Short mmCIF file of C-alpha atoms and ligand atoms in Angstrom, two decimals:
data_model
loop_
_atom_site.label_atom_id
_atom_site.label_comp_id
_atom_site.label_asym_id
_atom_site.label_seq_id
_atom_site.Cartn_x
_atom_site.Cartn_y
_atom_site.Cartn_z
CA MET G 1 0.00 0.00 0.00
CA SER G 2 1.40 3.35 -0.94
CA TYR G 3 0.23 6.81 -0.02
CA PHE G 4 0.01 8.04 -3.63
CA ARG G 5 0.55 6.68 -7.11
CA LYS G 6 2.25 9.69 -8.63
CA VAL G 7 3.47 12.91 -7.05
CA LEU G 8 4.29 16.09 -8.96
CA ILE G 9 7.08 18.13 -7.37
CA ALA G 10 6.48 21.84 -7.91
CA ASN G 11 10.05 22.85 -7.12
CA ARG G 12 13.67 22.55 -8.17
CA GLY G 13 17.17 22.09 -6.76
CA GLU G 14 18.05 20.14 -3.66
CA ILE G 15 14.53 20.01 -2.27
CA ALA G 16 13.09 18.50 -5.47
CA ARG G 17 15.80 15.83 -5.34
CA ARG G 18 15.11 15.26 -1.64
CA ILE G 19 11.40 14.64 -2.30
CA ILE G 20 12.16 12.34 -5.24
CA ARG G 21 14.37 10.27 -2.93
CA THR G 22 11.57 9.52 -0.49
CA CYS G 23 9.07 8.88 -3.28
CA LYS G 24 11.45 6.34 -4.83
CA LYS G 25 11.89 4.65 -1.46
CA LEU G 26 8.11 4.32 -1.19
CA GLY G 27 7.59 3.20 -4.79
CA ILE G 28 5.79 6.39 -5.80
CA ASP G 29 6.28 7.76 -9.33
CA THR G 30 7.37 11.39 -9.63
CA VAL G 31 6.83 14.21 -12.09
CA ALA G 32 9.51 16.90 -12.15
CA VAL G 33 8.72 20.32 -13.56
CA TYR G 34 11.49 22.59 -14.76
CA SER G 35 12.14 25.95 -16.33
CA GLU G 36 14.12 26.42 -19.54
CA ALA G 37 17.11 27.41 -17.38
CA ASP G 38 16.93 24.06 -15.55
CA ALA G 39 16.73 21.65 -18.51
CA GLU G 40 20.03 20.07 -17.44
CA ALA G 41 19.34 20.17 -13.69
CA PRO G 42 19.71 16.87 -11.78
CA HIS G 43 16.12 16.82 -10.47
CA VAL G 44 14.89 16.57 -14.08
CA SER G 45 16.67 13.31 -14.87
CA GLU G 46 16.00 11.76 -11.46
CA ALA G 47 12.21 11.96 -11.64
CA THR G 48 10.11 9.31 -13.38
CA GLU G 49 9.02 11.93 -15.91
CA ALA G 50 9.71 15.63 -16.41
CA VAL G 51 7.87 18.51 -18.07
CA CYS G 52 9.17 21.96 -19.00
CA ILE G 53 6.84 24.63 -17.62
CA GLY G 54 8.26 27.82 -19.10
CA PRO G 55 11.04 30.38 -19.17
CA ALA G 56 13.69 30.94 -16.53
CA GLN G 57 11.92 33.69 -14.60
CA ALA G 58 10.17 32.03 -11.65
CA LYS G 59 6.99 34.03 -12.30
CA LYS G 60 6.70 32.38 -15.70
CA SER G 61 7.53 28.84 -14.55
CA TYR G 62 7.80 27.67 -10.92
CA LEU G 63 5.32 30.31 -9.74
CA ASN G 64 2.87 29.78 -12.60
CA VAL G 65 -0.12 28.23 -10.80
CA GLU G 66 -2.16 27.33 -13.87
CA LYS G 67 0.78 25.80 -15.70
CA VAL G 68 1.68 23.55 -12.75
CA ILE G 69 -1.95 22.47 -12.34
CA GLN G 70 -2.23 21.75 -16.06
CA VAL G 71 0.87 19.53 -15.98
CA ALA G 72 -0.41 17.69 -12.91
CA LYS G 73 -3.67 16.94 -14.70
CA LYS G 74 -2.00 15.90 -17.91
CA THR G 75 0.41 13.53 -16.19
CA ASN G 76 -2.31 12.16 -13.88
CA ALA G 77 -0.48 13.09 -10.72
CA ASP G 78 -2.68 12.48 -7.69
CA ALA G 79 -0.74 14.83 -5.39
CA ILE G 80 1.59 17.83 -5.54
CA HIS G 81 4.51 18.42 -3.20
CA PRO G 82 5.42 22.13 -3.17
CA GLY G 83 8.80 21.91 -1.37
CA TYR G 84 9.72 25.27 0.20
CA GLY G 85 9.61 28.77 -1.29
CA PHE G 86 7.76 29.14 -4.64
CA LEU G 87 4.12 27.95 -4.29
CA SER G 88 4.52 26.26 -0.90
CA GLU G 89 2.74 28.99 1.05
CA ASN G 90 0.31 30.19 -1.59
CA PRO G 91 -3.35 29.68 -0.53
CA GLU G 92 -4.62 30.32 -4.06
CA PHE G 93 -2.52 27.42 -5.35
CA VAL G 94 -3.94 25.14 -2.65
CA ARG G 95 -7.45 26.19 -3.58
CA ARG G 96 -6.80 25.35 -7.24
CA CYS G 97 -5.45 21.91 -6.26
CA GLU G 98 -8.62 21.27 -4.27
CA GLU G 99 -10.80 22.32 -7.22
CA GLU G 100 -9.02 19.84 -9.46
CA ASN G 101 -9.10 17.04 -6.90
CA ILE G 102 -5.34 16.94 -6.60
CA VAL G 103 -3.99 16.49 -3.07
CA PHE G 104 -1.82 19.39 -1.94
CA ILE G 105 0.88 18.00 0.36
CA GLY G 106 0.53 20.62 3.06
CA PRO G 107 -2.09 22.28 5.23
CA SER G 108 -5.39 23.81 4.11
CA ALA G 109 -5.57 27.06 2.14
CA GLU G 110 -7.18 28.72 5.16
CA THR G 111 -4.37 27.73 7.54
CA ILE G 112 -1.73 28.88 5.08
CA ARG G 113 -3.48 32.22 4.72
CA LEU G 114 -3.73 32.62 8.47
CA MET G 115 -0.10 31.73 9.26
CA GLY G 116 1.23 33.43 6.12
CA SER G 117 0.27 36.67 7.78
CA LYS G 118 2.67 37.32 10.64
CA LEU G 119 0.04 39.64 12.11
CA GLU G 120 -2.76 37.06 12.08
CA ALA G 121 -0.36 34.46 13.44
CA ARG G 122 0.44 36.76 16.38
CA VAL G 123 -3.25 37.02 17.18
CA GLN G 124 -3.77 33.24 17.02
CA MET G 125 -0.76 32.50 19.21
CA GLN G 126 -1.86 34.94 21.89
CA LYS G 127 -5.23 33.16 21.94
CA ALA G 128 -3.32 29.95 22.66
CA GLY G 129 -1.43 31.61 25.50
CA VAL G 130 1.87 31.67 23.60
CA LYS G 131 3.89 34.85 24.16
CA VAL G 132 4.67 36.85 21.02
CA VAL G 133 7.35 39.51 20.54
CA PRO G 134 5.94 42.72 22.09
CA GLY G 135 4.50 44.79 19.26
CA THR G 136 1.34 45.79 17.39
CA ASP G 137 -1.39 43.41 16.35
CA ARG G 138 -2.78 45.59 13.62
CA SER G 139 -1.63 46.86 10.27
CA LEU G 140 0.01 50.30 10.32
CA ASP G 141 -1.37 52.21 7.37
CA SER G 142 0.31 55.59 7.74
CA VAL G 143 3.61 56.86 9.04
CA GLU G 144 1.71 59.01 11.59
CA GLU G 145 0.06 55.90 13.02
CA ALA G 146 3.40 54.10 13.09
CA VAL G 147 5.05 56.96 14.99
CA LEU G 148 2.30 56.91 17.64
CA VAL G 149 2.58 53.16 18.13
CA ALA G 150 6.37 53.36 18.18
CA ASN G 151 6.29 55.92 20.97
CA GLU G 152 4.17 53.58 23.07
CA LEU G 153 6.45 50.59 22.42
CA GLY G 154 9.79 52.40 22.66
CA TYR G 155 12.75 52.07 20.27
CA PRO G 156 14.61 50.18 18.85
CA LEU G 157 11.96 48.46 16.76
CA MET G 158 11.66 46.14 13.81
CA LEU G 159 9.33 47.33 11.04
CA LYS G 160 8.09 44.16 9.38
CA ALA G 161 6.17 43.09 6.32
CA SER G 162 3.37 40.85 7.56
CA ALA G 163 3.68 38.65 4.47
CA GLY G 164 7.49 38.65 4.45
CA GLY G 165 9.78 35.66 4.25
CA GLY G 166 13.36 34.60 3.47
CA GLY G 167 14.66 37.46 5.64
CA ILE G 168 13.21 40.03 3.23
CA GLY G 169 10.92 42.91 4.22
CA MET G 170 12.14 43.80 7.70
CA GLN G 171 13.87 46.96 8.78
CA LEU G 172 15.49 47.85 12.09
CA VAL G 173 14.65 51.39 13.26
CA HIS G 174 16.53 53.04 16.12
CA ASP G 175 14.49 56.23 16.45
CA GLN G 176 11.60 58.27 15.12
CA GLU G 177 13.66 59.95 12.43
CA GLU G 178 14.69 56.59 11.01
CA LEU G 179 11.14 55.22 11.18
CA ILE G 180 9.82 58.20 9.21
CA LYS G 181 12.60 57.77 6.67
CA VAL G 182 12.05 54.05 5.95
CA PHE G 183 8.29 53.61 6.49
CA ASP G 184 7.05 54.19 2.93
CA GLY G 185 9.95 52.31 1.35
CA THR G 186 9.42 49.23 3.53
CA LYS G 187 5.71 49.24 2.72
CA GLN G 188 6.44 49.53 -1.00
CA LYS G 189 8.99 46.74 -0.83
CA ALA G 190 6.44 44.55 0.95
CA ASN G 191 3.99 45.30 -1.81
CA SER G 192 6.32 44.53 -4.67
CA PHE G 193 7.88 41.40 -3.09
CA PHE G 194 4.88 39.86 -1.40
CA ASN G 195 1.92 41.54 -3.08
CA ASP G 196 0.84 42.78 0.32
CA GLY G 197 1.89 46.12 1.80
CA THR G 198 0.79 45.30 5.35
CA VAL G 199 3.48 46.28 7.86
CA PHE G 200 3.65 46.24 11.67
CA LEU G 201 6.10 47.00 14.46
CA GLU G 202 7.83 44.64 16.85
CA LYS G 203 10.33 45.32 19.63
CA TRP G 204 13.85 44.68 18.36
CA ILE G 205 15.37 42.00 20.57
CA LEU G 206 19.04 42.61 21.36
CA ASN G 207 21.53 39.78 20.74
CA PRO G 208 18.82 37.16 20.37
CA ARG G 209 18.88 33.45 19.61
CA HIS G 210 16.59 32.02 16.95
CA ILE G 211 15.35 28.63 18.11
CA GLU G 212 12.52 26.83 16.34
CA VAL G 213 10.43 23.75 16.98
CA GLN G 214 9.60 21.12 14.38
CA ILE G 215 5.98 20.05 14.57
CA VAL G 216 3.96 17.30 12.90
CA ALA G 217 0.18 17.14 12.96
CA ASP G 218 -2.15 14.65 11.31
CA THR G 219 -5.79 14.98 10.26
CA TYR G 220 -6.92 13.25 13.47
CA GLY G 221 -5.83 16.03 15.78
CA ASN G 222 -2.54 14.44 16.87
CA VAL G 223 0.14 17.09 17.29
CA LEU G 224 3.71 16.05 18.10
CA HIS G 225 6.96 17.94 18.31
CA LEU G 226 10.28 16.69 16.93
CA PHE G 227 12.39 18.86 19.23
CA GLU G 228 14.16 22.12 18.43
CA ARG G 229 16.66 23.51 15.95
CA GLU G 230 19.08 26.26 16.84
CA CYS G 231 19.36 28.67 13.88
CA SER G 232 21.18 31.72 15.23
CA VAL G 233 24.01 31.78 12.70
CA GLN G 234 22.43 34.09 10.15
CA ARG G 235 23.29 36.68 7.56
CA ARG G 236 20.71 39.16 6.24
CA ASN G 237 18.20 37.62 8.70
CA GLN G 238 18.53 34.28 6.92
CA LYS G 239 20.00 31.08 8.33
CA VAL G 240 23.40 29.71 7.35
CA ILE G 241 24.03 27.04 10.01
CA GLU G 242 21.55 25.04 12.07
CA GLU G 243 21.99 22.49 14.82
CA SER G 244 20.07 20.35 17.26
CA PRO G 245 19.95 20.19 20.25
CA SER G 246 20.37 23.90 20.90
CA PRO G 247 23.38 24.52 23.18
CA PHE G 248 21.38 27.39 24.72
CA LEU G 249 18.59 25.32 26.27
CA ASP G 250 18.55 23.38 29.50
CA ASP G 251 15.98 20.64 30.00
CA ALA G 252 13.45 22.83 31.81
CA LEU G 253 13.57 25.62 29.23
CA ARG G 254 13.44 23.12 26.37
CA LYS G 255 10.32 21.54 27.87
CA GLU G 256 8.66 24.92 28.23
CA LEU G 257 9.48 25.82 24.61
CA LEU G 258 8.27 22.52 23.15
CA GLU G 259 5.03 22.74 25.12
CA ALA G 260 4.38 26.28 23.90
CA ALA G 261 4.96 25.21 20.30
CA VAL G 262 2.54 22.29 20.54
CA ARG G 263 -0.07 24.47 22.25
CA GLY G 264 0.21 27.06 19.47
CA VAL G 265 -0.26 24.47 16.74
CA GLU G 266 -3.22 22.89 18.52
CA GLN G 267 -4.90 26.29 18.34
CA ILE G 268 -5.05 26.36 14.55
CA ASN G 269 -6.24 22.91 13.42
CA TYR G 270 -2.98 22.30 11.66
CA THR G 271 -2.06 19.33 9.47
CA ASN G 272 1.36 18.67 7.84
CA VAL G 273 4.87 19.18 9.19
CA GLY G 274 5.47 22.76 10.26
CA THR G 275 7.87 25.00 12.11
CA MET G 276 7.18 27.30 15.02
CA GLU G 277 9.91 29.94 15.13
CA PHE G 278 10.85 31.64 18.41
CA ILE G 279 13.27 34.32 19.43
CA PHE G 280 15.03 34.27 22.83
CA ASP G 281 16.28 37.41 24.57
CA GLU G 282 19.39 37.61 26.73
CA ASN G 283 17.35 36.74 29.84
CA LYS G 284 16.07 33.52 28.27
CA ASN G 285 12.55 34.85 27.73
CA PHE G 286 11.19 33.46 24.50
CA TYR G 287 8.65 34.86 22.08
CA PHE G 288 6.83 33.47 19.05
CA LEU G 289 8.16 34.95 15.81
CA GLU G 290 6.27 33.21 13.01
CA MET G 291 5.13 29.84 11.76
CA ASN G 292 6.26 28.25 8.49
CA THR G 293 3.59 25.92 7.14
CA ARG G 294 5.92 23.80 5.02
CA LEU G 295 8.98 21.62 5.03
CA GLN G 296 11.90 23.75 6.18
CA VAL G 297 15.30 24.03 4.50
CA GLU G 298 16.96 22.76 7.69
CA HIS G 299 14.67 19.73 8.20
CA PRO G 300 17.61 17.26 7.82
CA VAL G 301 18.94 18.32 11.24
CA THR G 302 15.73 16.98 12.75
CA GLU G 303 15.84 13.84 10.62
CA GLU G 304 19.34 13.11 11.86
CA ILE G 305 18.54 13.38 15.56
CA THR G 306 15.19 11.56 15.37
CA GLY G 307 15.89 9.03 12.62
CA LEU G 308 12.60 9.98 10.93
CA ASP G 309 11.86 10.85 7.29
CA LEU G 310 9.90 14.12 7.33
CA VAL G 311 8.95 13.93 3.65
CA GLU G 312 7.46 10.49 4.27
CA TRP G 313 5.48 11.92 7.16
CA GLN G 314 4.18 14.69 4.91
CA LEU G 315 2.98 12.10 2.37
CA LYS G 316 1.41 10.00 5.11
CA ILE G 317 -0.43 12.94 6.65
CA ALA G 318 -1.63 14.17 3.24
CA ALA G 319 -2.94 10.67 2.53
CA LYS G 320 -5.00 11.06 5.74
CA LYS G 321 -3.21 8.32 7.64
CA PRO G 322 -2.80 8.72 11.40
CA LEU G 323 0.72 9.37 12.73
CA ALA G 324 0.48 6.23 14.87
CA VAL G 325 3.45 7.30 17.03
CA THR G 326 3.39 8.76 20.52
CA GLN G 327 5.49 11.65 21.78
CA GLU G 328 7.36 9.29 24.12
CA GLU G 329 8.50 7.19 21.17
CA ILE G 330 10.35 10.12 19.58
CA ASN G 331 13.86 10.72 20.87
CA GLN G 332 16.51 13.36 20.39
CA THR G 333 19.63 11.26 19.88
CA GLY G 334 23.13 12.66 19.55
CA HIS G 335 23.83 15.97 17.86
CA ALA G 336 23.36 17.18 14.29
CA ILE G 337 24.78 20.20 12.45
CA GLU G 338 23.89 21.54 9.01
CA CYS G 339 25.86 24.04 6.93
CA ARG G 340 24.30 25.77 3.93
CA LEU G 341 26.76 26.14 1.07
CA TYR G 342 25.86 29.22 -0.99
CA ALA G 343 27.12 30.50 -4.32
CA GLU G 344 27.73 33.96 -2.94
CA ASP G 345 30.43 36.49 -2.31
CA PRO G 346 31.62 35.78 1.25
CA TYR G 347 32.23 39.49 1.93
CA THR G 348 29.03 41.07 0.60
CA PHE G 349 26.77 37.97 0.81
CA PHE G 350 25.56 38.82 -2.71
CA PRO G 351 24.72 35.87 -4.98
CA SER G 352 27.51 34.81 -7.31
CA PRO G 353 26.08 32.77 -10.16
CA GLY G 354 28.22 30.76 -12.58
CA VAL G 355 29.07 27.25 -13.70
CA ILE G 356 30.37 24.79 -11.11
CA SER G 357 33.46 23.59 -12.94
CA SER G 358 34.34 20.97 -10.35
CA LEU G 359 32.63 19.58 -7.30
CA GLU G 360 33.98 16.88 -5.06
CA LEU G 361 32.22 15.73 -1.92
CA PRO G 362 33.40 13.12 0.60
CA GLU G 363 30.16 11.19 0.11
CA ASN G 364 30.71 8.61 2.85
CA GLU G 365 31.44 11.04 5.62
CA ALA G 366 28.30 13.16 5.77
CA ARG G 367 24.86 13.67 4.30
CA PHE G 368 24.93 15.95 1.26
CA ASP G 369 21.60 17.38 0.10
CA PHE G 370 22.75 19.18 -3.03
CA GLY G 371 20.84 20.71 -5.93
CA TYR G 372 23.81 20.77 -8.25
CA ILE G 373 26.46 18.42 -9.60
CA ASN G 374 29.74 18.85 -11.37
CA GLY G 375 29.12 21.06 -14.43
CA SER G 376 25.79 22.49 -13.20
CA ALA G 377 25.06 26.18 -13.68
CA VAL G 378 23.95 28.29 -10.72
CA THR G 379 21.76 30.86 -12.48
CA PRO G 380 20.76 34.27 -11.15
CA PHE G 381 17.07 33.34 -11.34
CA TYR G 382 16.73 31.38 -8.10
CA ASP G 383 18.02 31.07 -4.56
CA PRO G 384 21.83 30.71 -4.67
CA MET G 385 22.00 27.81 -2.19
CA ILE G 386 24.12 25.05 -3.77
CA GLY G 387 23.46 22.46 -1.11
CA LYS G 388 23.52 21.44 2.52
CA ILE G 389 26.10 19.44 4.41
CA ILE G 390 24.71 17.56 7.41
CA VAL G 391 26.59 15.58 10.04
CA HIS G 392 25.45 13.61 13.04
CA GLY G 393 27.59 12.70 16.04
CA ILE G 394 27.15 11.20 19.47
CA SER G 395 27.86 14.61 21.05
CA ARG G 396 28.18 18.23 19.92
CA ASP G 397 31.97 17.96 20.00
CA HIS G 398 31.83 14.83 17.91
CA ALA G 399 29.52 16.42 15.34
CA LEU G 400 31.72 19.53 15.25
CA ALA G 401 34.85 17.50 14.62
CA LYS G 402 33.10 15.64 11.81
CA MET G 403 31.92 18.86 10.17
CA GLN G 404 35.37 20.43 10.45
CA LYS G 405 36.88 17.44 8.65
CA VAL G 406 34.19 17.15 5.98
CA LEU G 407 34.39 20.83 5.04
CA GLU G 408 38.15 20.52 4.56
CA GLU G 409 37.56 17.71 2.08
CA ILE G 410 35.04 19.55 -0.10
CA ASP G 411 36.41 20.84 -3.34
CA ILE G 412 34.36 23.28 -5.39
CA HIS G 413 35.40 25.57 -8.22
CA GLY G 414 33.82 27.87 -10.77
CA VAL G 415 31.64 29.97 -8.47
CA LYS G 416 32.42 32.02 -5.38
CA THR G 417 31.12 30.26 -2.28
CA ASN G 418 30.91 30.70 1.47
CA LEU G 419 32.92 27.49 2.06
CA LEU G 420 35.82 29.27 3.76
CA LEU G 421 33.36 31.13 5.99
CA LEU G 422 31.76 27.84 7.04
CA LYS G 423 35.16 26.33 7.83
CA LYS G 424 36.12 29.31 9.94
CA ILE G 425 32.84 29.31 11.84
CA MET G 426 33.34 25.64 12.72
CA ARG G 427 36.65 26.58 14.35
CA ASN G 428 35.52 29.84 15.95
CA ASP G 429 35.57 29.94 19.76
CA GLN G 430 32.13 31.46 20.10
CA PHE G 431 30.60 28.90 17.80
CA MET G 432 32.49 26.07 19.44
CA ASP G 433 31.37 27.05 22.94
CA GLY G 434 27.78 27.52 21.74
CA SER G 435 27.36 31.07 23.04
CA TYR G 436 26.71 32.70 19.65
CA THR G 437 23.68 34.92 18.87
CA THR G 438 22.12 36.14 15.61
CA ALA G 439 24.60 39.03 15.73
CA PHE G 440 27.56 36.63 15.56
CA LEU G 441 28.10 36.40 11.82
CA GLU G 442 27.79 40.07 10.90
CA LYS G 443 29.92 41.05 13.90
CA ASN G 444 32.75 38.61 13.17
CA LYS G 445 32.54 38.71 9.40
CA GLY G 446 35.89 40.51 9.00
CA GLN G 447 37.95 37.75 10.60
CA LEU G 448 35.74 34.90 9.36
CA VAL G 449 36.29 35.55 5.68
CA LYS G 450 40.02 36.24 5.77
CA GLU G 451 42.13 33.62 4.00
P1 ADP R 1 13.73 28.42 6.03
O1 ADP R 1 12.71 29.43 6.48
O2 ADP R 1 13.17 27.10 5.62
O3 ADP R 1 14.86 28.30 6.97
P2 ADP R 1 14.67 30.32 4.03
O4 ADP R 1 14.27 31.50 4.83
O5 ADP R 1 16.09 30.18 3.63
O6 ADP R 1 14.33 28.94 4.70
O7 ADP R 1 13.73 30.26 2.78
C1 ADP R 1 13.65 29.13 1.96
C2 ADP R 1 13.35 29.50 0.55
O8 ADP R 1 12.04 30.01 0.46
C3 ADP R 1 14.24 30.58 0.00
O9 ADP R 1 14.41 30.31 -1.39
C4 ADP R 1 13.45 31.84 0.24
O10 ADP R 1 13.83 32.85 -0.64
C5 ADP R 1 12.04 31.34 0.01
N1 ADP R 1 11.00 32.02 0.80
C6 ADP R 1 10.79 31.89 2.12
N2 ADP R 1 9.70 32.59 2.51
C7 ADP R 1 9.22 33.18 1.39
C8 ADP R 1 8.11 34.04 1.13
N3 ADP R 1 7.26 34.43 2.06
N4 ADP R 1 7.92 34.43 -0.14
C9 ADP R 1 8.76 34.03 -1.11
N5 ADP R 1 9.81 33.23 -0.92
C10 ADP R 1 10.05 32.81 0.31
P1 ADP R 2 11.21 35.57 7.84
O1 ADP R 2 9.79 35.33 7.51
O2 ADP R 2 11.90 36.40 6.83
O3 ADP R 2 11.92 34.30 8.18
P2 ADP R 2 11.26 36.15 10.71
O4 ADP R 2 10.25 36.94 11.41
O5 ADP R 2 11.24 34.69 10.91
O6 ADP R 2 11.16 36.46 9.15
O7 ADP R 2 12.69 36.73 11.08
C1 ADP R 2 13.88 36.31 10.45
C2 ADP R 2 15.07 36.64 11.34
O8 ADP R 2 15.15 38.06 11.58
C3 ADP R 2 15.01 36.04 12.73
O9 ADP R 2 15.52 34.73 12.76
C4 ADP R 2 15.87 37.00 13.55
O10 ADP R 2 17.23 36.73 13.39
C5 ADP R 2 15.56 38.33 12.91
N1 ADP R 2 14.45 38.99 13.64
C6 ADP R 2 13.15 38.96 13.31
N2 ADP R 2 12.41 39.67 14.19
C7 ADP R 2 13.26 40.16 15.10
C8 ADP R 2 13.12 40.98 16.27
N3 ADP R 2 11.92 41.43 16.66
N4 ADP R 2 14.24 41.31 16.97
C9 ADP R 2 15.46 40.86 16.58
N5 ADP R 2 15.66 40.10 15.50
C10 ADP R 2 14.59 39.74 14.75
MG1 MG R 3 11.40 33.02 9.70
#
């Protein structure tokens, strides 16, 4: 018995390959879709069948709802896996899948709409008794309104796009002058990037840690957590390194966090895997930041410490099967670390597209979830992440030592990458002792990128 006969994967790169892997394991056929820029991409040849869906620009291919639906119908796919990014958090796409009787592997359109709005999510979480970052719970429509609210909250503040994602659409403001200066621009950016100009204000937390909780929930009301992931090594408010367990949490605090995450998810009738993101201040108070209603880039960290296949669980839940596992049966074993290898300039963090002229990975020593192979082109059209390196050890020190060794053995040429940066972080005192915060990378950049 299999969950589905044929699954269309509405994505590209490493995550498309990752989903194909689990489908193959379960004997499910796959349909890859690809843009003209991706004709040679590895996910295309690895799927059972593949269909070109348009030109390179994501809007004309991977984000083209009708085209993806049309291909799913034509190839008789009974379900669509959206991966992350692209159409994964698009309620209109989910609605279209429902109309065509194609299973969307994810939550309902309504839940995605609710959690896709950081503002609405704040309201829901407060109803569940989960603390949110102090801030406003309504949209700020004019700069005058924003100034009034800001005076009540006190600076510094984060001006945020409610629909934002990928670290885009948030702006730190230190005082009134700065707020007035950036308000209209942030709103416009929110509008052009996310088609939604709603912005709100949140207290800016100083030297915080980003710690998130992996959740799974089936259609029978069972909600389980799969422990936390520490994601405080970031640049441009986007993660670069993730690990689990978090070196910041003791058992009591971890328990409190996991309970809050489960309570929050129980509030919203959620189904699918999902991530509750929290931010911790220097006094170990934690606040809900947002929820991502999809598979997360860093899900392998959780797979390594739990031994579970999260893509399989997504398929199972979408096929309306019960989880059939209890919380007590899920363990956090050993320690896992993930590094994201990006084709980017290590100084400016700007994408650096090009052809990967050589790529060598010590395949037996770590898990490599890569979207590219030797000879692949990293184009400017999509996210510049080349792949993820994941290690698992019996302790944090053991995992660290493994990662240090594996990174030394990677050989990549043709594009600029952050490989040296990753190597240096793995040997940095503050990373090694686990005391780093989200400010770590930007603050230490100078010494971390020096040859
Ligand atoms: P994660 O939240 O899983 O850690 P990222 O923030 O790196 O991962 O985002 C994963 C991918 O999804 C990136 O390609 C990013 O640009 C994209 N993405 C995330 N959120 C959004 C959004 N709201 N709108 C458009 N793209 C998004
Ligand atoms: P996105 O949807 O882009 O992932 P998040 O709200 O999850 O947006 O924030 C991304 C990152 O930005 C966080 O992990 C954190 O490092 C930083 N950040 C967000 N809100 C705050 C805040 N109020 N104070 C300090 N840092 C923040
Ligand atoms: Mg986030």
